[in-house]
Every structure is written in C-alpha cells, then in structure tokens.
Tab-separated table of C-alpha atoms in Angstrom:
chain	number	residue	atom	x	y	z
H	1	UNK	CA	92.827	38.487	180.380
H	2	UNK	CA	95.599	40.140	179.092
H	3	UNK	CA	96.534	39.000	175.397
H	4	UNK	CA	100.316	38.244	175.838
H	5	UNK	CA	100.980	36.543	172.481
H	6	UNK	CA	101.223	39.383	170.163
H	7	UNK	CA	105.056	40.176	171.191
H	8	UNK	CA	108.129	39.203	170.951
H	9	UNK	CA	108.975	37.669	174.046
H	10	UNK	CA	112.656	37.844	173.490
H	11	UNK	CA	112.894	41.418	172.091
H	12	UNK	CA	110.681	42.794	174.628
H	13	UNK	CA	113.266	41.192	177.030
H	14	UNK	CA	116.149	42.281	176.067
H	15	UNK	CA	114.750	45.878	176.293
H	16	UNK	CA	113.996	45.233	179.454
H	17	UNK	CA	117.475	43.902	180.192
H	18	UNK	CA	119.152	46.931	178.814
H	19	UNK	CA	117.098	49.726	180.754
H	20	UNK	CA	117.288	47.760	183.738
H	21	UNK	CA	121.328	47.400	183.135
H	22	UNK	CA	121.609	50.933	182.159
H	23	UNK	CA	119.818	51.572	185.495
H	24	UNK	CA	119.568	49.453	188.069
H	25	UNK	CA	116.812	47.454	189.507
H	26	UNK	CA	115.840	50.202	192.324
H	27	UNK	CA	116.382	53.436	190.397
H	28	UNK	CA	114.167	51.673	187.531
H	29	UNK	CA	110.351	53.018	188.107
H	30	UNK	CA	107.258	50.733	186.447
H	31	UNK	CA	106.556	53.334	184.261
H	32	UNK	CA	109.794	53.483	182.446
H	33	UNK	CA	109.418	49.386	182.104
H	34	UNK	CA	106.233	50.228	180.748
H	35	UNK	CA	107.113	52.665	178.370
H	36	UNK	CA	110.505	50.617	177.431
H	37	UNK	CA	108.607	47.464	176.760
H	38	UNK	CA	105.542	49.039	175.038
H	39	UNK	CA	103.046	46.798	177.039
H	40	UNK	CA	100.271	47.441	179.401
H	41	UNK	CA	100.618	46.798	183.105
H	42	UNK	CA	98.299	43.932	182.980
H	43	UNK	CA	100.294	42.530	180.273
H	44	UNK	CA	103.563	42.952	181.347
H	45	UNK	CA	102.556	41.308	184.862
H	46	UNK	CA	100.774	38.347	183.311
H	47	UNK	CA	103.932	37.523	180.683
H	48	UNK	CA	105.953	38.467	183.359
H	49	UNK	CA	104.930	38.808	186.573
H	50	UNK	CA	106.342	41.583	189.149
H	51	UNK	CA	108.869	43.998	188.640
H	52	UNK	CA	111.426	41.504	190.580
H	53	UNK	CA	110.604	38.400	188.752
H	54	UNK	CA	111.139	40.626	185.153
H	55	UNK	CA	114.219	42.066	186.547
H	56	UNK	CA	115.261	37.813	187.518
H	57	UNK	CA	114.174	36.840	183.780
H	58	UNK	CA	115.982	39.462	182.263
H	59	UNK	CA	119.082	38.632	184.508
H	60	UNK	CA	119.021	35.378	183.496
H	61	UNK	CA	118.479	36.430	179.513
H	62	UNK	CA	121.946	38.416	179.702
H	63	UNK	CA	123.382	35.044	181.093
H	64	UNK	CA	122.599	33.177	178.308
H	65	UNK	CA	123.378	36.250	175.398
H	66	UNK	CA	126.518	36.154	176.918
H	67	UNK	CA	127.380	32.091	176.948
H	68	UNK	CA	125.578	32.192	173.348
H	69	UNK	CA	127.817	34.949	172.406
H	70	UNK	CA	131.140	32.968	173.832
H	71	UNK	CA	130.170	29.607	172.586
H	72	UNK	CA	130.200	31.494	169.087
H	73	UNK	CA	133.501	32.685	169.755
H	74	UNK	CA	134.748	29.446	170.691
H	75	UNK	CA	132.752	27.543	167.354
H	76	UNK	CA	134.616	30.020	165.399
H	77	UNK	CA	138.314	29.504	166.080
H	78	UNK	CA	139.923	26.292	165.738
H	79	UNK	CA	141.368	26.797	169.549
H	80	UNK	CA	139.465	27.137	172.234
H	81	UNK	CA	142.056	29.462	173.920
H	82	UNK	CA	141.974	32.087	171.044
H	83	UNK	CA	137.970	31.782	170.987
H	84	UNK	CA	138.263	32.849	174.620
H	85	UNK	CA	140.507	35.676	174.324
H	86	UNK	CA	138.509	36.888	171.442
H	87	UNK	CA	135.132	36.947	173.619
H	88	UNK	CA	137.341	38.539	176.524
H	89	UNK	CA	138.630	41.301	174.198
H	90	UNK	CA	135.254	42.220	173.261
H	91	UNK	CA	133.497	41.531	176.391
H	92	UNK	CA	135.989	44.270	177.851
H	93	UNK	CA	137.345	46.843	175.465
H	94	UNK	CA	134.490	48.257	173.527
H	95	UNK	CA	131.746	47.860	176.106
H	96	UNK	CA	131.732	51.218	176.925
H	97	UNK	CA	130.257	51.852	172.926
H	98	UNK	CA	127.920	49.216	173.090
H	99	UNK	CA	126.125	48.484	175.925
H	100	UNK	CA	123.721	50.129	178.356
H	101	UNK	CA	126.499	50.079	181.585
H	102	UNK	CA	130.336	49.361	181.565
H	103	UNK	CA	129.517	47.028	184.279
H	104	UNK	CA	128.888	43.600	183.799
H	105	UNK	CA	125.347	43.258	184.864
H	106	UNK	CA	124.983	40.536	187.392
H	107	UNK	CA	128.195	42.345	189.104
H	108	UNK	CA	125.870	45.669	188.654
H	109	UNK	CA	123.330	43.833	190.449
H	110	UNK	CA	125.833	42.549	193.032
H	111	UNK	CA	127.025	46.037	194.275
H	112	UNK	CA	123.280	47.754	194.475
H	113	UNK	CA	121.138	45.603	195.891
H	114	UNK	CA	121.685	44.319	199.845
H	115	UNK	CA	120.456	41.356	201.837
H	116	UNK	CA	116.771	42.653	201.767
H	117	UNK	CA	116.633	41.202	197.685
H	118	UNK	CA	118.409	37.957	198.656
H	119	UNK	CA	116.711	35.835	196.098
H	120	UNK	CA	117.837	38.070	193.252
H	121	UNK	CA	121.264	38.352	195.045
H	122	UNK	CA	120.922	34.084	194.894
H	123	UNK	CA	120.176	35.109	191.445
H	124	UNK	CA	123.222	36.870	190.224
H	125	UNK	CA	125.878	34.710	192.439
H	126	UNK	CA	124.627	31.360	190.534
H	127	UNK	CA	124.797	33.370	187.307
H	128	UNK	CA	128.531	34.053	188.064
H	129	UNK	CA	129.734	30.289	189.497
H	130	UNK	CA	127.943	28.697	186.065
H	131	UNK	CA	130.428	31.431	184.154
H	132	UNK	CA	133.446	30.169	186.131
H	133	UNK	CA	132.409	26.479	185.481
H	134	UNK	CA	132.267	27.415	181.861
H	135	UNK	CA	135.698	29.038	182.243
H	136	UNK	CA	137.422	25.789	183.912
H	137	UNK	CA	135.827	23.693	180.983
H	138	UNK	CA	137.548	25.817	178.260
H	139	UNK	CA	140.233	25.911	180.484
H	140	UNK	CA	140.314	22.272	180.419
H	141	UNK	CA	140.009	22.108	176.846
H	142	UNK	CA	142.848	24.954	176.161
H	143	UNK	CA	145.375	22.289	177.790
H	144	UNK	CA	144.063	19.139	176.107
H	145	UNK	CA	145.111	21.532	172.587
H	146	UNK	CA	148.375	22.146	173.806
H	147	UNK	CA	147.637	26.323	174.710
H	148	UNK	CA	148.327	26.427	178.305
H	149	UNK	CA	150.220	24.257	180.747
H	150	UNK	CA	148.707	20.885	182.472
H	151	UNK	CA	149.684	22.007	185.556
H	152	UNK	CA	147.366	25.050	185.805
H	153	UNK	CA	144.288	24.910	188.353
H	154	UNK	CA	141.753	25.212	185.995
H	155	UNK	CA	139.873	26.692	188.692
H	156	UNK	CA	141.833	29.110	189.794
H	157	UNK	CA	142.979	30.148	186.570
H	158	UNK	CA	138.862	30.500	185.960
H	159	UNK	CA	138.383	32.680	189.108
H	160	UNK	CA	141.555	34.655	188.243
H	161	UNK	CA	139.137	35.345	184.322
H	162	UNK	CA	136.516	36.986	186.195
H	163	UNK	CA	138.545	38.999	189.214
H	164	UNK	CA	140.006	40.211	185.419
H	165	UNK	CA	136.616	40.415	184.009
H	166	UNK	CA	135.215	42.723	186.913
H	167	UNK	CA	138.586	44.671	187.561
H	168	UNK	CA	139.103	46.067	184.237
H	169	UNK	CA	135.500	46.907	183.501
H	170	UNK	CA	135.380	48.644	186.356
H	171	UNK	CA	138.326	50.450	186.078
H	172	UNK	CA	137.180	51.140	182.494
H	173	UNK	CA	134.074	52.603	184.043
H	174	UNK	CA	135.828	54.408	186.207
H	175	UNK	CA	138.169	56.077	184.179
H	176	UNK	CA	137.572	55.262	180.204
H	177	UNK	CA	141.051	54.360	179.600
H	178	UNK	CA	140.640	51.826	177.057
H	179	UNK	CA	144.430	51.865	176.031
H	180	UNK	CA	145.453	50.343	179.811
H	181	UNK	CA	142.702	47.852	180.070
H	182	UNK	CA	143.644	46.587	176.523
H	183	UNK	CA	147.339	46.379	177.378
H	184	UNK	CA	146.576	44.957	180.815
H	185	UNK	CA	144.261	42.458	179.415
H	186	UNK	CA	146.931	41.255	177.065
H	187	UNK	CA	149.861	40.957	179.762
H	188	UNK	CA	146.999	38.791	181.867
H	189	UNK	CA	146.820	36.421	178.427
H	190	UNK	CA	150.649	36.281	178.278
H	191	UNK	CA	151.169	35.280	181.928
H	192	UNK	CA	148.825	32.233	182.007
H	193	UNK	CA	150.415	31.186	178.498
H	194	UNK	CA	153.887	31.233	179.737
H	195	UNK	CA	153.111	29.780	182.918
C-alpha cells in the first residue's frame, strides 16, 4: 500500500484546486495532476480516490476556503454588513490578479459540465445553496444592526448578491474592466442600503 502520510493534505488539495480551477475538470490530465501534486498515481488514488473524487474534494476545499475568508472579514468588522462588503470587494475586483480564473470555481464547474457528471453538478449546486444561506444569515444580522432595512427579504437579497457575484466576475473575465466592475458593485451596495 502506498505511503500517504508523508504529505500535507491541505497543501496538496490547494495545488489540485488551483490546477482544476485554472484548466477545468475535463481539460486537466492525470499527468498534470500527478506533476502538480508531486505524487505518484497510486498515492493519489489511495489518498483521494479517482480524478472525480479528487475534484469533488477540491470543490469542497474551495468552498471552505471562501467561507473562512468571509468569516474572517465578518469577525474583523463591528458591523457584519461592512465585513460582507469588504469580502465581496476582494472576491470580485482583484480576483484576476490573485486566483487561477476570474470565474468562481463552482460556477466554472457548472458551466463546464453536463448532466453526464450529475454527482459533480449536485455538489456544485449544493455549495452555491449553502453560500446563499450564509449570505441570508448575514443580511439578517445587518438588519438587526440597522445597516439594512428590516423590510428587505433576506433570501431575495442573498440571491441578488449571488447574481451580482456571477455577473460581475463574468463581465470582468470578458473585459478586464475593473473600474466598471468596482463602480457597479458600489452602486449595488448603495441601492441595498437605500431601500
């Protein structure tokens, strides 16, 4: 049996995540996975399973990393609304310089794969739903703190945030126009605060 205890699981998942995020699931070869992770095929299989299993784990790792970043921003701010805005600014605007793809990894997955990859699609959709619920909880807290109107439907606002993330990141990928994306994001924040 392969010795799988001599590697840092988080580090290896991070490398695999970045590879898949950059190239997509279908375009990433087994050899590229081996080279990027610096592991032999038997060790990869013993530690992570098939290519699809590894991809599922990298998707979950991606979502957890994003959730941790959001939680950090919330904790660093007295008002949750300020933390969410800070998180979204960092997520949308400078993404092209700091991540493998301007598109969210989950959305890239949903755009790339068809129904023949149903299990992967289900995981990606479930991750998006969890993020939406987290946003709704933050909106509710922002309403309690008086930063957003109590009249707002937290679930509808959470959906709008998701739509803006997807739309603005897609626009940024297509145009590279960070100025317009930043302006649109700030206008979105102002609209929500003024409702």
